[in-house]
CSV table of C-alpha atoms in Angstrom, one decimal:
chain,number,residue,atom,x,y,z
A,12,MET,CA,110.6,92.8,124.5
A,13,THR,CA,107.9,91.4,122.2
A,14,LEU,CA,107.7,92.3,118.5
A,15,LEU,CA,104.7,94.4,119.2
A,16,ASP,CA,106.7,96.3,122.0
A,17,ALA,CA,109.4,97.0,119.4
A,18,ALA,CA,106.9,98.4,117.0
A,19,ARG,CA,105.3,100.5,119.8
A,20,ALA,CA,108.7,101.9,120.8
A,21,VAL,CA,109.7,103.0,117.3
A,22,GLN,CA,106.2,104.4,116.6
A,23,LEU,CA,107.0,107.2,119.0
A,24,ASN,CA,109.8,108.3,116.6
A,25,ALA,CA,107.7,108.6,113.5
A,26,TYR,CA,108.0,111.8,111.6
A,27,ALA,CA,104.4,112.7,110.7
A,28,PRO,CA,104.0,116.5,110.9
A,29,TYR,CA,101.5,116.5,108.1
A,30,SER,CA,99.1,113.6,108.7
A,31,LYS,CA,99.8,113.4,112.4
A,32,PHE,CA,99.4,109.6,111.9
A,33,LYS,CA,102.4,107.9,113.4
A,34,VAL,CA,103.0,104.2,112.5
A,35,GLY,CA,105.6,101.8,113.9
A,36,ALA,CA,106.6,98.4,112.5
A,37,ALA,CA,108.9,95.6,113.6
A,38,ILE,CA,109.8,92.5,111.7
A,39,ARG,CA,111.5,89.3,113.0
A,40,THR,CA,113.6,87.3,110.6
A,41,LYS,CA,114.4,83.6,110.4
A,42,SER,CA,117.7,84.4,112.2
A,43,GLY,CA,115.8,85.8,115.2
A,44,ALA,CA,116.9,89.4,114.6
A,45,VAL,CA,114.3,92.2,115.0
A,46,TYR,CA,114.3,95.3,112.7
A,47,SER,CA,112.1,98.3,113.3
A,48,GLY,CA,110.9,101.2,111.2
A,49,CYS,CA,108.5,104.2,111.5
A,50,ASN,CA,106.8,106.3,108.9
A,51,VAL,CA,108.7,109.3,107.7
A,52,GLU,CA,106.7,112.0,105.9
A,53,ASN,CA,107.8,114.7,103.5
A,54,VAL,CA,106.1,117.9,102.5
A,55,ALA,CA,106.3,116.7,98.9
A,56,TYR,CA,103.6,114.0,99.3
A,57,PRO,CA,103.8,111.1,98.5
A,58,GLU,CA,107.6,111.1,99.0
A,59,GLY,CA,107.4,109.7,102.5
A,60,THR,CA,108.3,106.2,103.7
A,61,CYS,CA,106.0,103.7,105.4
A,62,ALA,CA,107.0,102.1,108.7
A,63,GLU,CA,107.1,98.6,107.1
A,64,ALA,CA,109.3,99.8,104.3
A,65,GLY,CA,111.7,101.3,106.8
A,66,ALA,CA,111.9,98.1,108.8
A,67,ILE,CA,112.5,96.1,105.6
A,68,ALA,CA,115.3,98.6,104.5
A,69,ALA,CA,117.0,98.1,107.9
A,70,MET,CA,116.7,94.4,107.6
A,71,CYS,CA,118.3,94.4,104.1
A,72,ALA,CA,121.0,96.8,105.2
A,73,ALA,CA,122.0,94.3,107.9
A,74,GLY,CA,122.1,91.5,105.2
A,75,ASP,CA,119.0,89.7,106.5
A,76,TYR,CA,116.2,88.7,104.0
A,77,ASP,CA,113.8,86.2,105.5
A,78,ILE,CA,110.8,87.7,107.4
A,79,VAL,CA,108.9,85.3,109.6
A,80,GLU,CA,106.7,87.7,111.7
A,81,VAL,CA,105.5,91.3,111.4
A,82,ALA,CA,104.0,93.8,113.9
A,83,VAL,CA,102.4,97.1,112.9
A,84,ILE,CA,100.9,99.6,115.4
A,85,ALA,CA,99.2,103.0,115.1
A,86,GLU,CA,96.9,105.3,117.1
A,87,SER,CA,93.7,104.4,115.3
A,88,PRO,CA,90.2,103.2,116.1
A,89,GLY,CA,91.0,99.8,114.8
A,90,PRO,CA,94.1,97.8,113.8
A,91,VAL,CA,95.7,99.3,110.7
A,92,PRO,CA,96.9,96.9,107.9
A,93,PRO,CA,99.9,97.6,105.8
A,94,CYS,CA,99.2,99.6,102.6
A,95,GLY,CA,99.1,97.8,99.3
A,96,GLY,CA,102.7,98.6,98.4
A,97,CYS,CA,103.9,97.4,101.8
A,98,ARG,CA,101.9,94.2,101.5
A,99,GLN,CA,103.8,93.5,98.2
A,100,LYS,CA,107.1,94.4,99.9
A,101,LEU,CA,106.4,92.0,102.8
A,102,ALA,CA,105.5,89.3,100.3
A,103,GLU,CA,108.9,89.8,98.7
A,104,PHE,CA,110.6,88.7,101.9
A,105,ALA,CA,108.1,86.5,103.7
A,106,GLU,CA,106.4,83.2,103.1
A,107,GLY,CA,102.6,83.3,102.9
A,108,GLU,CA,102.1,81.8,106.4
A,109,ALA,CA,104.2,84.6,108.1
A,110,LYS,CA,102.1,86.1,110.9
A,111,VAL,CA,101.2,89.9,110.7
A,112,THR,CA,99.9,91.4,113.9
A,113,MET,CA,98.2,94.7,113.5
A,114,ALA,CA,97.5,96.7,116.7
A,115,THR,CA,96.2,99.9,118.1
A,116,LEU,CA,97.8,101.9,120.9
A,117,SER,CA,94.8,101.0,123.1
A,118,GLY,CA,95.6,97.2,122.7
A,119,GLU,CA,93.2,96.0,120.1
A,120,THR,CA,94.9,93.5,117.7
A,121,LEU,CA,94.1,91.7,114.5
A,122,VAL,CA,96.3,88.8,113.3
A,123,MET,CA,96.5,87.7,109.7
A,124,THR,CA,99.0,86.0,107.5
A,125,VAL,CA,100.9,87.7,104.6
A,126,ALA,CA,98.8,85.5,102.2
A,127,GLU,CA,95.6,86.6,103.7
A,128,LEU,CA,96.7,90.3,103.4
A,129,LEU,CA,97.8,89.8,99.8
A,130,PRO,CA,95.9,87.0,98.0
A,131,GLY,CA,97.1,86.4,94.5
A,132,ALA,CA,100.4,88.2,95.2
A,133,PHE,CA,102.7,88.9,92.2
A,134,GLY,CA,105.9,86.9,92.7
A,135,ALA,CA,109.1,85.9,91.1
A,136,GLU,CA,107.3,82.9,89.6
A,137,HIS,CA,105.4,85.4,87.3
A,138,MET,CA,108.7,86.6,85.8
A,139,ASP,CA,110.4,85.0,82.9
A,140,GLN,CA,113.3,83.3,84.6
A,141,VAL,CA,114.7,81.7,81.5
């Protein structure tokens, strides 16, 4: 199963009764493990969870922290990039060259890196570490 297949499989489980916009995400870590997540909405907008955030939470719950590849899929006219908050979350756990594949259910894809998605990312180097 490819990373995109894993994202497609979990996309079906998204809980999106309000937007009807189901998103699936899968991440591969340096260890080779794959973690998946789907968006989970809540009637009290914006209290839902993005698919990427769900996959990252599953990764951290397993004690894994180094993302090397990401796949995101949704039923959309074009590939859907992670939202701004999820771009920052991905940058927390991935190097800039980590590949992000964005796809539609019809098979269109767009591949970028984390650095291309979030140029000038805020990072730990900006914090006073002294």
